[in-house]
Amino acid sequence: MKKVIFSGIAPSGTIQIGNYLGAIKQWIKIQESGEFRTIFCVVDEHAITIPQDPEKLRAKIMEVATLYLATGINPEKSLIFIQSHVSDHAELNWILNTITPLGELQRMTQFKDKSQKQKSILAGLLNYPTLMAADILLYQTDLVPVGEDQLQHIELTRMLAKKFNAQFGETFTVPEPMINKTGARIMGLDNPEHKMSKSAENPNNYIALLDPPEIIRKKIKVAVTDSSSEIKYDKEKKPAVSNLLAIYGLFAEKTIEEIEKKYQGKGYSEFKKDLAEVIVEGLAPLQARYKELEKNPDAVMAILKKGAEKAKETASQTMSEVRQKIGFI
Ligand code: ATP
Ligand code: LTN
């Protein structure tokens, strides 16, 4: 049987190039290899762990789903669906919560970061990793392709799978993370100390996949650089330029050395100008596909509905077993 791949993105903002380089690009490669059963989910229940405006949320869910298709996720080859369309996610989340130690949730880096930014800390934000574990375990997932920031959550998922299996008998596959070596952590353009994030307050933190060329050029122009003017990869001493070099390399499919060589003795302004064009060109095909798909939201919705029906088949099998194991009638 083919190994199962599951991953998702929360529609909590507009997908940025970190999500693309760290996660989606890898998903497409995996899909195209034909070696796996690939499942990609729009995790809307995760998005509401931070307050969202309902109308905007609806639009973002459709945007993320349409972007999945525009970047190359193919419904003929992969399952694509919206998390809230399969209610088993919420049910398994509840059950897993009853075996999740509170201390484990409190020590999650993402929880600590995100809760600092909230006026009032809500229980959903704390329990987010348990919901993520439910997403993964429902489909008996073997591998989870994500960016580096999600490693801690996958560790927790593994712990919960093992704990449930030990307590109630073999039920869940224990998943492994799958991290892209390059692009696993793209940093913010406004601050290379923090990762690029789609929910960042400052839009100059990220480049969205749907940013028009003039916005991309502007954002790269104002991206922070380091004190010495050399274009050299040195994560410690030159974190900002190293991040820009990484982005350049990933979009242009060039090695860092090749790019360093090209800009030897040249200044930031020429480098940045070219980098903006590399990104604009890199995003153009998917932006064009997005524009086409956007014209027909009903077709996108039909794909998502069909995906949810298929997802339910596997999820409901797992849930029947879980209910039986824990002693529900
Ligand atoms: P938010 O700000 O809402 O938390 P985010 O931009 O951090 O959003 P997520 O929805 O948390 O994005 O992540 C979706 C996927 O993209 C995950 O696999 C995550 O690891 C990856 N990812 C997110 N940001 C980056 C980044 N800066 N570099 C590489 N991968 C990233
Ligand atoms: N927490 C993830 C999004 C996510 C996810 C998942 C990723 C929710 N459920 C299951 C992989 C598998 C994030 O990227 N913030």
CSV table of C-alpha atoms and ligand atoms in Angstrom, one decimal:
chain,number,residue,atom,x,y,z
A,1,MET,CA,0.0,0.0,0.0
A,2,LYS,CA,1.2,3.5,-0.8
A,3,LYS,CA,2.4,5.6,2.2
A,4,VAL,CA,0.1,8.4,3.2
A,5,ILE,CA,1.2,12.1,3.1
A,6,PHE,CA,-0.9,14.7,4.9
A,7,SER,CA,-0.3,18.4,5.2
A,8,GLY,CA,-2.3,21.7,5.5
A,9,ILE,CA,-2.2,25.4,5.7
A,10,ALA,CA,-4.4,27.6,7.8
A,11,PRO,CA,-6.4,30.3,5.9
A,12,SER,CA,-5.3,32.9,8.5
A,13,GLY,CA,-3.8,35.2,5.9
A,14,THR,CA,-2.7,35.2,2.3
A,15,ILE,CA,-0.2,32.5,1.5
A,16,GLN,CA,3.3,33.9,1.4
A,17,ILE,CA,6.5,32.7,-0.3
A,18,GLY,CA,7.7,31.0,3.0
A,19,ASN,CA,4.7,28.7,2.9
A,20,TYR,CA,5.4,28.1,-0.8
A,21,LEU,CA,9.1,27.4,-0.5
A,22,GLY,CA,8.9,25.6,2.8
A,23,ALA,CA,5.8,23.5,2.2
A,24,ILE,CA,3.8,23.6,-1.0
A,25,LYS,CA,6.8,23.2,-3.4
A,26,GLN,CA,7.6,20.0,-1.6
A,27,TRP,CA,4.0,18.8,-1.8
A,28,ILE,CA,3.9,19.1,-5.5
A,29,LYS,CA,7.1,17.2,-5.9
A,30,ILE,CA,5.8,14.4,-3.7
A,31,GLN,CA,2.5,14.4,-5.7
A,32,GLU,CA,4.3,14.2,-9.0
A,33,SER,CA,6.5,11.3,-7.8
A,34,GLY,CA,3.3,9.2,-7.8
A,35,GLU,CA,4.8,7.2,-4.9
A,36,PHE,CA,2.3,8.3,-2.2
A,37,ARG,CA,-1.3,8.8,-1.3
A,38,THR,CA,-1.3,12.6,-1.0
A,39,ILE,CA,-3.8,14.6,1.1
A,40,PHE,CA,-3.8,18.4,1.3
A,41,CYS,CA,-6.2,20.2,3.6
A,42,VAL,CA,-7.3,23.8,4.0
A,43,VAL,CA,-7.3,23.8,7.8
A,44,ASP,CA,-10.0,26.4,8.5
A,45,GLU,CA,-10.6,25.2,12.1
A,46,HIS,CA,-7.0,26.1,12.8
A,47,ALA,CA,-7.5,29.7,11.5
A,48,ILE,CA,-10.1,30.5,14.1
A,49,THR,CA,-7.7,30.0,17.0
A,50,ILE,CA,-7.0,33.6,16.3
A,51,PRO,CA,-10.1,35.8,16.0
A,52,GLN,CA,-11.2,36.1,12.3
A,53,ASP,CA,-13.8,38.2,10.6
A,54,PRO,CA,-16.4,35.7,9.2
A,55,GLU,CA,-16.7,37.3,5.7
A,56,LYS,CA,-12.9,37.6,5.4
A,57,LEU,CA,-12.4,34.1,6.6
A,58,ARG,CA,-14.7,32.7,3.9
A,59,ALA,CA,-12.8,34.6,1.3
A,60,LYS,CA,-9.4,33.4,2.6
A,61,ILE,CA,-10.6,29.8,2.7
A,62,MET,CA,-11.5,30.0,-1.0
A,63,GLU,CA,-8.2,31.8,-1.7
A,64,VAL,CA,-6.1,29.2,-0.1
A,65,ALA,CA,-8.0,26.3,-1.8
A,66,THR,CA,-7.7,28.1,-5.2
A,67,LEU,CA,-4.0,28.7,-4.6
A,68,TYR,CA,-3.5,25.0,-3.8
A,69,LEU,CA,-4.8,24.3,-7.3
A,70,ALA,CA,-2.9,27.2,-8.9
A,71,THR,CA,0.4,26.0,-7.5
A,72,GLY,CA,-0.1,22.6,-9.0
A,73,ILE,CA,-2.0,20.4,-6.6
A,74,ASN,CA,-4.0,18.2,-8.9
A,75,PRO,CA,-7.3,16.8,-7.7
A,76,GLU,CA,-6.8,13.8,-10.0
A,77,LYS,CA,-3.7,12.9,-8.1
A,78,SER,CA,-4.2,14.3,-4.6
A,79,LEU,CA,-7.1,14.7,-2.2
A,80,ILE,CA,-7.9,18.3,-1.5
A,81,PHE,CA,-10.6,19.4,0.9
A,82,ILE,CA,-11.6,21.8,3.7
A,83,GLN,CA,-11.1,20.6,7.3
A,84,SER,CA,-14.4,21.7,8.6
A,85,HIS,CA,-16.2,19.7,6.0
A,86,VAL,CA,-15.1,16.5,7.7
A,87,SER,CA,-16.4,16.7,11.3
A,88,ASP,CA,-14.2,13.8,12.4
A,89,HIS,CA,-11.3,16.2,12.8
A,90,ALA,CA,-13.2,18.0,15.6
A,91,GLU,CA,-14.3,14.8,17.2
A,92,LEU,CA,-10.9,13.2,17.3
A,93,ASN,CA,-9.5,16.5,18.6
A,94,TRP,CA,-11.7,16.2,21.6
A,95,ILE,CA,-10.7,12.6,22.3
A,96,LEU,CA,-7.0,13.4,21.9
A,97,ASN,CA,-7.4,16.4,24.2
A,98,THR,CA,-8.3,13.9,27.0
A,99,ILE,CA,-4.9,12.3,26.8
A,100,THR,CA,-2.8,15.5,26.1
A,101,PRO,CA,-0.8,16.8,29.1
A,102,LEU,CA,-1.5,20.5,29.6
A,103,GLY,CA,2.2,21.1,30.2
A,104,GLU,CA,3.1,19.9,26.7
A,105,LEU,CA,0.7,22.4,25.1
A,106,GLN,CA,2.0,25.2,27.3
A,107,ARG,CA,5.6,24.7,26.3
A,108,MET,CA,4.9,24.8,22.5
A,109,THR,CA,7.0,27.7,20.9
A,110,GLN,CA,4.2,28.7,18.5
A,111,PHE,CA,1.7,28.9,21.4
A,112,LYS,CA,4.1,31.1,23.4
A,113,ASP,CA,4.8,33.4,20.4
A,114,LYS,CA,1.1,33.7,19.3
A,115,SER,CA,-0.3,34.1,22.8
A,116,GLN,CA,2.1,37.0,23.5
A,117,LYS,CA,0.4,38.9,20.6
A,118,GLN,CA,-3.2,38.3,22.0
A,119,LYS,CA,-5.0,40.5,24.5
A,120,SER,CA,-6.9,37.5,25.9
A,121,ILE,CA,-5.5,33.9,25.5
A,122,LEU,CA,-8.2,31.5,24.4
A,123,ALA,CA,-8.2,27.8,25.0
A,124,GLY,CA,-8.4,27.0,21.2
A,125,LEU,CA,-4.9,28.5,20.7
A,126,LEU,CA,-3.5,26.3,23.4
A,127,ASN,CA,-5.2,23.2,22.0
A,128,TYR,CA,-4.2,23.9,18.4
A,129,PRO,CA,-1.5,21.2,18.3
A,130,THR,CA,-4.0,18.6,19.4
A,131,LEU,CA,-6.2,19.5,16.5
A,132,MET,CA,-3.2,19.2,14.2
A,133,ALA,CA,-2.5,15.8,15.7
A,134,ALA,CA,-6.1,14.8,14.9
A,135,ASP,CA,-5.8,16.0,11.3
A,136,ILE,CA,-2.7,13.8,10.8
A,137,LEU,CA,-3.8,10.7,12.8
A,138,LEU,CA,-7.2,10.4,11.2
A,139,TYR,CA,-5.7,9.5,7.8
A,140,GLN,CA,-3.1,7.0,9.3
A,141,THR,CA,-0.5,9.4,7.9
A,142,ASP,CA,3.1,8.2,7.5
A,143,LEU,CA,4.8,11.5,6.5
A,144,VAL,CA,4.0,15.1,7.1
A,145,PRO,CA,5.8,17.6,4.8
A,146,VAL,CA,6.1,21.0,6.7
A,147,GLY,CA,8.5,23.8,7.4
A,148,GLU,CA,10.8,23.6,10.4
A,149,ASP,CA,8.6,25.6,12.7
A,150,GLN,CA,6.1,22.7,12.8
A,151,LEU,CA,8.5,20.0,14.1
A,152,GLN,CA,7.5,20.5,17.7
A,153,HIS,CA,3.8,19.9,16.8
A,154,ILE,CA,4.7,16.7,14.9
A,155,GLU,CA,6.7,15.5,17.9
A,156,LEU,CA,3.6,16.0,20.0
A,157,THR,CA,1.5,14.1,17.4
A,158,ARG,CA,3.9,11.2,17.6
A,159,MET,CA,3.7,11.2,21.4
A,160,LEU,CA,-0.1,11.2,21.3
A,161,ALA,CA,-0.2,8.4,18.8
A,162,LYS,CA,2.1,6.3,20.9
A,163,LYS,CA,0.3,7.1,24.1
A,164,PHE,CA,-3.1,6.2,22.6
A,165,ASN,CA,-1.8,3.0,21.1
A,166,ALA,CA,-0.2,2.0,24.4
A,167,GLN,CA,-3.3,2.7,26.4
A,168,PHE,CA,-6.0,1.4,24.0
A,169,GLY,CA,-4.2,-0.9,21.6
A,170,GLU,CA,-2.6,-0.4,18.1
A,171,THR,CA,-4.8,2.2,16.4
A,172,PHE,CA,-2.7,5.0,14.8
A,173,THR,CA,0.3,5.0,12.5
A,174,VAL,CA,3.0,7.0,14.2
A,175,PRO,CA,3.9,9.8,11.6
A,176,GLU,CA,7.3,11.2,10.7
A,177,PRO,CA,8.0,14.8,9.7
A,178,MET,CA,9.4,15.5,6.2
A,179,ILE,CA,11.4,18.7,6.1
A,180,ASN,CA,12.7,20.4,3.0
A,181,LYS,CA,16.4,21.1,3.5
A,182,THR,CA,16.4,24.4,1.7
A,183,GLY,CA,13.5,26.8,2.2
A,184,ALA,CA,12.5,25.2,5.5
A,185,ARG,CA,12.7,28.6,7.2
A,186,ILE,CA,12.3,31.8,5.2
A,187,MET,CA,12.7,34.8,7.5
A,188,GLY,CA,10.7,38.0,7.5
A,189,LEU,CA,11.8,40.7,5.1
A,190,ASP,CA,11.4,43.3,7.8
A,191,ASN,CA,13.2,41.3,10.5
A,192,PRO,CA,15.5,38.4,9.7
A,193,GLU,CA,15.3,37.2,13.3
A,194,HIS,CA,11.7,36.0,12.9
A,195,LYS,CA,10.2,33.7,10.3
A,196,MET,CA,8.2,35.1,7.4
A,197,SER,CA,4.5,34.8,8.4
A,198,LYS,CA,1.2,35.3,6.6
A,199,SER,CA,-0.4,36.8,9.7
A,200,ALA,CA,2.4,39.3,10.3
A,201,GLU,CA,1.0,42.8,11.0
A,202,ASN,CA,3.5,44.5,8.8
A,203,PRO,CA,2.8,43.5,5.1
A,204,ASN,CA,6.4,44.3,4.4
A,205,ASN,CA,7.3,41.1,6.4
A,206,TYR,CA,6.2,38.9,3.6
A,207,ILE,CA,5.7,38.5,-0.1
A,208,ALA,CA,2.3,37.0,-0.8
A,209,LEU,CA,1.9,34.6,-3.7
A,210,LEU,CA,-0.7,37.0,-5.1
A,211,ASP,CA,1.3,40.2,-4.7
A,212,PRO,CA,1.3,42.1,-8.0
A,213,PRO,CA,4.8,42.8,-9.5
A,214,GLU,CA,4.9,46.5,-8.4
A,215,ILE,CA,4.2,45.4,-4.8
A,216,ILE,CA,6.9,42.7,-4.9
A,217,ARG,CA,9.4,45.3,-6.2
A,218,LYS,CA,8.5,47.7,-3.5
A,219,LYS,CA,8.7,45.1,-0.7
A,220,ILE,CA,12.1,43.9,-1.9
A,221,LYS,CA,13.3,47.5,-2.1
A,222,VAL,CA,12.5,48.2,1.5
A,223,ALA,CA,13.6,44.8,2.8
A,224,VAL,CA,16.2,45.2,5.5
A,225,THR,CA,19.8,44.4,4.8
A,226,ASP,CA,22.9,44.1,6.9
A,227,SER,CA,25.5,46.7,7.8
A,228,SER,CA,28.4,45.6,5.4
A,229,SER,CA,27.5,45.9,1.8
A,230,GLU,CA,28.9,42.5,0.6
A,231,ILE,CA,26.5,40.0,-1.0
A,232,LYS,CA,27.6,37.0,1.0
A,233,TYR,CA,25.8,34.1,2.7
A,234,ASP,CA,26.6,34.2,6.4
A,235,LYS,CA,23.6,33.4,8.6
A,236,GLU,CA,25.2,34.6,11.8
A,237,LYS,CA,26.8,37.9,10.6
A,238,LYS,CA,24.5,38.7,7.7
A,239,PRO,CA,21.1,37.2,8.4
A,240,ALA,CA,19.1,39.5,6.2
A,241,VAL,CA,21.2,39.1,3.1
A,242,SER,CA,21.5,35.4,3.7
A,243,ASN,CA,17.7,35.2,3.7
A,244,LEU,CA,17.4,37.1,0.4
A,245,LEU,CA,20.1,34.9,-1.1
A,246,ALA,CA,18.1,31.8,-0.1
A,247,ILE,CA,15.0,33.2,-1.7
A,248,TYR,CA,16.8,34.1,-4.8
A,249,GLY,CA,18.4,30.6,-5.1
A,250,LEU,CA,15.1,28.9,-4.6
A,251,PHE,CA,13.2,30.9,-7.2
A,252,ALA,CA,16.0,31.0,-9.7
A,253,GLU,CA,17.0,27.4,-9.0
A,254,LYS,CA,20.6,28.5,-8.6
A,255,THR,CA,23.1,27.7,-5.8
A,256,ILE,CA,24.1,30.3,-3.3
A,257,GLU,CA,27.7,30.2,-4.6
A,258,GLU,CA,26.5,31.0,-8.1
A,259,ILE,CA,24.6,34.0,-6.9
A,260,GLU,CA,27.4,35.2,-4.7
A,261,LYS,CA,29.7,35.0,-7.6
A,262,LYS,CA,27.4,36.9,-9.9
A,263,TYR,CA,27.1,39.8,-7.4
A,264,GLN,CA,30.8,39.9,-6.3
A,265,GLY,CA,31.8,43.6,-6.0
A,266,LYS,CA,28.2,44.7,-6.7
A,267,GLY,CA,25.9,46.6,-4.3
A,268,TYR,CA,22.6,45.8,-2.7
A,269,SER,CA,20.6,47.9,-5.1
A,270,GLU,CA,21.5,45.8,-8.2
A,271,PHE,CA,21.1,42.6,-6.3
A,272,LYS,CA,17.6,43.6,-5.0
A,273,LYS,CA,16.4,44.7,-8.4
A,274,ASP,CA,17.3,41.4,-9.9
A,275,LEU,CA,15.9,39.5,-6.9
A,276,ALA,CA,12.5,41.2,-7.3
A,277,GLU,CA,12.4,40.2,-11.0
A,278,VAL,CA,13.3,36.6,-10.2
A,279,ILE,CA,10.4,36.5,-7.7
A,280,VAL,CA,8.0,38.2,-10.1
A,281,GLU,CA,8.9,35.7,-12.9
A,282,GLY,CA,8.7,32.8,-10.5
A,283,LEU,CA,5.2,33.7,-9.4
A,284,ALA,CA,3.8,34.7,-12.8
A,285,PRO,CA,2.6,31.3,-13.9
A,286,LEU,CA,0.8,30.5,-10.8
A,287,GLN,CA,-0.7,34.0,-10.6
A,288,ALA,CA,-2.0,33.5,-14.1
A,289,ARG,CA,-3.5,30.1,-13.2
A,290,TYR,CA,-5.1,31.7,-10.1
A,291,LYS,CA,-6.8,34.3,-12.2
A,292,GLU,CA,-8.3,31.7,-14.4
A,293,LEU,CA,-9.5,29.5,-11.5
A,294,GLU,CA,-10.9,32.5,-9.6
A,295,LYS,CA,-13.4,33.0,-12.4
A,296,ASN,CA,-15.1,29.7,-11.6
A,297,PRO,CA,-15.5,29.3,-7.8
A,298,ASP,CA,-18.2,26.7,-8.4
A,299,ALA,CA,-15.7,24.4,-10.0
A,300,VAL,CA,-13.3,24.9,-7.1
A,301,MET,CA,-16.1,24.2,-4.7
A,302,ALA,CA,-17.0,21.0,-6.5
A,303,ILE,CA,-13.4,19.7,-6.2
A,304,LEU,CA,-13.4,20.5,-2.5
A,305,LYS,CA,-16.8,18.8,-1.9
A,306,LYS,CA,-15.6,15.7,-3.8
A,307,GLY,CA,-12.4,15.8,-1.8
A,308,ALA,CA,-14.3,15.9,1.5
A,309,GLU,CA,-16.4,12.9,0.5
A,310,LYS,CA,-13.3,10.9,-0.2
A,311,ALA,CA,-11.6,12.1,3.0
A,312,LYS,CA,-14.6,11.1,5.0
A,313,GLU,CA,-14.3,7.5,3.9
A,314,THR,CA,-10.9,7.1,5.5
A,315,ALA,CA,-11.6,9.4,8.5
A,316,SER,CA,-14.8,7.5,9.4
A,317,GLN,CA,-13.0,4.2,9.4
A,318,THR,CA,-10.4,5.5,11.9
A,319,MET,CA,-13.1,7.1,14.0
A,320,SER,CA,-15.1,3.9,14.3
A,321,GLU,CA,-12.0,2.1,15.5
A,322,VAL,CA,-11.2,4.9,18.0
A,323,ARG,CA,-14.8,5.0,19.4
A,324,GLN,CA,-14.8,1.2,19.9
A,325,LYS,CA,-11.3,1.2,21.5
A,326,ILE,CA,-12.1,3.9,24.1
A,327,GLY,CA,-15.4,2.2,25.1
A,328,PHE,CA,-18.1,4.3,23.5
A,329,ILE,CA,-21.2,2.4,22.5
B,1,ATP,P1,0.6,32.1,10.6
B,1,ATP,O1,1.3,33.4,10.6
B,1,ATP,O2,-0.9,32.2,10.4
B,1,ATP,O3,1.0,31.2,11.6
B,1,ATP,P2,2.4,31.0,8.7
B,1,ATP,O4,2.7,31.9,7.5
B,1,ATP,O5,3.4,30.9,9.7
B,1,ATP,O6,1.0,31.5,9.2
B,1,ATP,P3,1.3,28.3,8.6
B,1,ATP,O7,-0.1,28.2,8.2
B,1,ATP,O8,1.7,28.2,10.1
B,1,ATP,O9,2.0,29.6,8.1
B,1,ATP,O10,2.2,27.3,7.8
B,1,ATP,C1,1.9,26.6,6.7
B,1,ATP,C2,3.1,25.8,6.2
B,1,ATP,O11,4.1,26.7,5.7
B,1,ATP,C3,3.7,25.0,7.3
B,1,ATP,O12,4.2,23.8,6.7
B,1,ATP,C4,4.9,25.8,7.7
B,1,ATP,O13,5.9,25.1,8.3
B,1,ATP,C5,5.3,26.5,6.4
B,1,ATP,N1,5.9,27.8,6.7
B,1,ATP,C6,5.3,28.9,7.3
B,1,ATP,N2,6.1,29.9,7.3
B,1,ATP,C7,7.3,29.5,6.8
B,1,ATP,C8,8.5,30.1,6.6
B,1,ATP,N3,8.7,31.4,6.9
B,1,ATP,N4,9.5,29.4,6.0
B,1,ATP,C9,9.3,28.1,5.6
B,1,ATP,N5,8.2,27.5,5.8
B,1,ATP,C10,7.2,28.1,6.4
B,2,LTN,N1,-0.2,23.9,12.2
B,2,LTN,C1,0.2,23.9,10.8
B,2,LTN,C2,-1.0,23.8,9.9
B,2,LTN,C3,-1.6,22.4,10.1
B,2,LTN,C4,-1.0,21.2,9.6
B,2,LTN,C5,-1.9,20.2,10.0
B,2,LTN,C6,0.2,20.9,8.9
B,2,LTN,C7,-2.7,22.1,10.7
B,2,LTN,N2,-2.9,20.8,10.6
B,2,LTN,C8,-1.6,18.9,9.7
B,2,LTN,C9,0.4,19.6,8.6
B,2,LTN,C10,-0.4,18.6,9.0
B,2,LTN,C11,0.9,25.2,10.5
B,2,LTN,O1,1.6,25.2,9.5
B,2,LTN,N3,0.8,26.2,11.2
